[in-house]
Tab-separated table of N, CA, C and O in Angstrom:
chain	number	residue	atom	x	y	z
A	1	MET	N	8.394	-47.023	-9.315
A	1	MET	CA	8.313	-45.775	-10.036
A	1	MET	C	7.791	-44.642	-9.164
A	1	MET	O	7.978	-43.489	-9.484
A	2	LYS	N	7.153	-44.977	-8.064
A	2	LYS	CA	6.617	-43.940	-7.203
A	2	LYS	C	7.735	-43.076	-6.614
A	2	LYS	O	7.607	-41.874	-6.469
A	3	LEU	N	8.872	-43.700	-6.283
A	3	LEU	CA	9.994	-42.946	-5.721
A	3	LEU	C	10.547	-41.950	-6.731
A	3	LEU	O	10.910	-40.834	-6.362
A	4	ASN	N	10.635	-42.332	-7.988
A	4	ASN	CA	11.144	-41.413	-8.997
A	4	ASN	C	10.265	-40.188	-9.142
A	4	ASN	O	10.766	-39.077	-9.318
A	5	ARG	N	8.989	-40.359	-9.072
A	5	ARG	CA	8.094	-39.219	-9.237
A	5	ARG	C	8.188	-38.270	-8.048
A	5	ARG	O	8.090	-37.071	-8.186
A	6	ARG	N	8.375	-38.793	-6.853
A	6	ARG	CA	8.383	-37.937	-5.678
A	6	ARG	C	9.725	-37.263	-5.418
A	6	ARG	O	9.786	-36.127	-5.015
A	7	PHE	N	10.807	-37.987	-5.601
A	7	PHE	CA	12.104	-37.491	-5.155
A	7	PHE	C	13.031	-37.063	-6.279
A	7	PHE	O	14.011	-36.392	-6.024
A	8	TYR	N	12.779	-37.443	-7.476
A	8	TYR	CA	13.695	-37.137	-8.573
A	8	TYR	C	13.090	-36.084	-9.474
A	8	TYR	O	12.014	-36.257	-10.022
A	9	ASP	N	13.802	-34.963	-9.589
A	9	ASP	CA	13.340	-33.888	-10.460
A	9	ASP	C	14.522	-33.469	-11.315
A	9	ASP	O	15.492	-32.901	-10.826
A	10	SER	N	14.488	-33.777	-12.605
A	10	SER	CA	15.631	-33.516	-13.477
A	10	SER	C	15.655	-32.101	-14.024
A	10	SER	O	16.624	-31.694	-14.644
A	11	SER	N	14.607	-31.338	-13.791
A	11	SER	CA	14.584	-29.976	-14.325
A	11	SER	C	15.331	-29.031	-13.387
A	11	SER	O	15.327	-29.197	-12.169
A	12	VAL	N	15.989	-28.040	-13.975
A	12	VAL	CA	16.738	-27.058	-13.202
A	12	VAL	C	16.011	-25.735	-13.287
A	12	VAL	O	15.715	-25.239	-14.379
A	13	ARG	N	15.726	-25.154	-12.138
A	13	ARG	CA	15.062	-23.850	-12.091
A	13	ARG	C	16.064	-22.837	-11.545
A	13	ARG	O	16.372	-22.830	-10.359
A	14	PHE	N	16.580	-21.995	-12.436
A	14	PHE	CA	17.610	-21.047	-12.035
A	14	PHE	C	17.064	-19.969	-11.100
A	14	PHE	O	17.815	-19.389	-10.327
A	15	LYS	N	15.789	-19.716	-11.150
A	15	LYS	CA	15.195	-18.716	-10.263
A	15	LYS	C	15.191	-19.188	-8.814
A	15	LYS	O	15.164	-18.377	-7.893
A	16	ASN	N	15.207	-20.508	-8.603
A	16	ASN	CA	15.184	-21.048	-7.244
A	16	ASN	C	16.561	-21.069	-6.596
A	16	ASN	O	16.668	-21.314	-5.400
A	17	ILE	N	17.621	-20.835	-7.368
A	17	ILE	CA	18.965	-20.831	-6.809
A	17	ILE	C	19.232	-19.442	-6.241
A	17	ILE	O	19.179	-18.438	-6.953
A	18	SER	N	19.528	-19.397	-4.950
A	18	SER	CA	19.715	-18.098	-4.306
A	18	SER	C	21.090	-17.518	-4.625
A	18	SER	O	22.038	-18.236	-4.948
A	19	LEU	N	21.200	-16.209	-4.515
A	19	LEU	CA	22.460	-15.514	-4.747
A	19	LEU	C	23.506	-15.958	-3.729
A	19	LEU	O	24.689	-16.086	-4.052
A	20	GLU	N	23.057	-16.222	-2.519
A	20	GLU	CA	23.954	-16.686	-1.461
A	20	GLU	C	24.627	-18.002	-1.857
A	20	GLU	O	25.822	-18.188	-1.655
A	21	ARG	N	23.865	-18.898	-2.422
A	21	ARG	CA	24.408	-20.189	-2.834
A	21	ARG	C	25.373	-20.043	-3.999
A	21	ARG	O	26.413	-20.716	-4.046
A	22	VAL	N	25.087	-19.160	-4.941
A	22	VAL	CA	25.967	-18.931	-6.085
A	22	VAL	C	27.303	-18.375	-5.610
A	22	VAL	O	28.372	-18.831	-6.030
A	23	VAL	N	27.257	-17.395	-4.712
A	23	VAL	CA	28.488	-16.808	-4.175
A	23	VAL	C	29.275	-17.858	-3.407
A	23	VAL	O	30.505	-17.947	-3.540
A	24	LEU	N	28.602	-18.663	-2.613
A	24	LEU	CA	29.275	-19.720	-1.849
A	24	LEU	C	29.938	-20.726	-2.776
A	24	LEU	O	31.085	-21.145	-2.531
A	25	GLU	N	29.284	-21.096	-3.853
A	25	GLU	CA	29.867	-22.047	-4.799
A	25	GLU	C	31.081	-21.459	-5.510
A	25	GLU	O	32.068	-22.155	-5.743
A	26	ILE	N	31.022	-20.174	-5.841
A	26	ILE	CA	32.170	-19.530	-6.485
A	26	ILE	C	33.355	-19.487	-5.520
A	26	ILE	O	34.489	-19.789	-5.894
A	27	VAL	N	33.094	-19.125	-4.266
A	27	VAL	CA	34.165	-19.063	-3.265
A	27	VAL	C	34.756	-20.447	-3.033
A	27	VAL	O	35.981	-20.604	-2.959
A	28	LEU	N	33.915	-21.461	-2.928
A	28	LEU	CA	34.423	-22.824	-2.726
A	28	LEU	C	35.224	-23.301	-3.933
A	28	LEU	O	36.242	-23.977	-3.778
A	29	GLY	N	34.794	-22.946	-5.128
A	29	GLY	CA	35.533	-23.321	-6.328
A	29	GLY	C	36.900	-22.665	-6.381
A	29	GLY	O	37.904	-23.317	-6.695
A	30	LEU	N	36.962	-21.376	-6.075
A	30	LEU	CA	38.248	-20.680	-6.058
A	30	LEU	C	39.155	-21.217	-4.964
A	30	LEU	O	40.365	-21.377	-5.169
A	31	ALA	N	38.597	-21.502	-3.796
A	31	ALA	CA	39.395	-22.033	-2.692
A	31	ALA	C	39.950	-23.414	-3.037
A	31	ALA	O	41.129	-23.694	-2.776
A	32	SER	N	39.134	-24.264	-3.637
A	32	SER	CA	39.614	-25.599	-3.982
A	32	SER	C	40.675	-25.534	-5.079
A	32	SER	O	41.664	-26.277	-5.038
A	33	SER	N	40.515	-24.628	-6.046
A	33	SER	CA	41.536	-24.508	-7.086
A	33	SER	C	42.838	-23.965	-6.505
A	33	SER	O	43.925	-24.384	-6.907
A	34	LEU	N	42.747	-23.066	-5.547
A	34	LEU	CA	43.949	-22.542	-4.890
A	34	LEU	C	44.652	-23.633	-4.095
A	34	LEU	O	45.890	-23.738	-4.113
A	35	ILE	N	43.897	-24.464	-3.413
A	35	ILE	CA	44.491	-25.567	-2.643
A	35	ILE	C	45.165	-26.565	-3.568
A	35	ILE	O	46.283	-27.021	-3.297
A	36	ILE	N	44.525	-26.911	-4.673
A	36	ILE	CA	45.120	-27.855	-5.627
A	36	ILE	C	46.378	-27.265	-6.237
A	36	ILE	O	47.415	-27.937	-6.354
A	37	TYR	N	46.351	-25.970	-6.612
A	37	TYR	CA	47.526	-25.314	-7.168
A	37	TYR	C	48.660	-25.290	-6.145
A	37	TYR	O	49.819	-25.560	-6.480
A	38	SER	N	48.339	-24.975	-4.898
A	38	SER	CA	49.360	-24.931	-3.851
A	38	SER	C	49.988	-26.299	-3.640
A	38	SER	O	51.202	-26.409	-3.441
A	39	PHE	N	49.175	-27.341	-3.674
A	39	PHE	CA	49.700	-28.693	-3.501
A	39	PHE	C	50.695	-29.030	-4.607
A	39	PHE	O	51.799	-29.519	-4.338
A	40	PHE	N	50.338	-28.761	-5.846
A	40	PHE	CA	51.249	-29.073	-6.948
A	40	PHE	C	52.486	-28.175	-6.934
A	40	PHE	O	53.572	-28.603	-7.324
A	41	TYR	N	52.354	-26.941	-6.467
A	41	TYR	CA	53.509	-26.053	-6.358
A	41	TYR	C	54.488	-26.575	-5.319
A	41	TYR	O	55.703	-26.601	-5.542
A	42	VAL	N	53.967	-27.017	-4.182
A	42	VAL	CA	54.822	-27.591	-3.136
A	42	VAL	C	55.487	-28.866	-3.636
A	42	VAL	O	56.680	-29.092	-3.381
A	43	MET	N	54.761	-29.689	-4.362
A	43	MET	CA	55.359	-30.916	-4.908
A	43	MET	C	56.471	-30.576	-5.902
A	43	MET	O	57.539	-31.201	-5.884
A	44	ARG	N	56.258	-29.576	-6.745
A	44	ARG	CA	57.274	-29.178	-7.717
A	44	ARG	C	58.520	-28.659	-7.020
A	44	ARG	O	59.642	-29.013	-7.382
A	45	GLU	N	58.333	-27.843	-5.991
A	45	GLU	CA	59.482	-27.321	-5.250
A	45	GLU	C	60.199	-28.424	-4.489
A	45	GLU	O	61.424	-28.410	-4.364
A	46	THR	N	59.454	-29.386	-3.989
A	46	THR	CA	60.067	-30.516	-3.286
A	46	THR	C	60.950	-31.308	-4.233
A	46	THR	O	62.098	-31.636	-3.892
A	47	PHE	N	60.455	-31.603	-5.427
A	47	PHE	CA	61.261	-32.363	-6.391
A	47	PHE	C	62.421	-31.532	-6.927
A	47	PHE	O	63.438	-32.078	-7.352
A	48	ARG	N	62.303	-30.218	-6.894
A	48	ARG	CA	63.403	-29.366	-7.327
A	48	ARG	C	64.538	-29.380	-6.303
A	48	ARG	O	65.713	-29.359	-6.650
A	49	VAL	N	64.197	-29.451	-5.026
A	49	VAL	CA	65.188	-29.384	-3.947
A	49	VAL	C	65.816	-30.759	-3.696
A	49	VAL	O	66.948	-30.842	-3.246
A	50	ILE	N	65.125	-31.840	-3.961
A	50	ILE	CA	65.613	-33.185	-3.647
A	50	ILE	C	66.987	-33.490	-4.256
A	50	ILE	O	67.851	-34.006	-3.548
A	51	PRO	N	67.262	-33.158	-5.510
A	51	PRO	CA	68.592	-33.512	-6.060
A	51	PRO	C	69.773	-32.799	-5.380
A	51	PRO	O	70.900	-33.237	-5.503
A	52	ILE	N	69.520	-31.712	-4.654
A	52	ILE	CA	70.613	-30.973	-4.017
A	52	ILE	C	71.232	-31.711	-2.901
A	52	ILE	O	71.194	-32.512	-2.271
């Protein structure tokens, strides 16, 4: 139980989250969604062209 007390903290303190980290997380989220969308778009176009 000593490890849980020292290393595990389940409370979230929003004041401790820096603006830099929030902006970075938003940018990473948008970038990952764009990559996933691009992948599925390429797959859709590939399957559209295959029957030709």
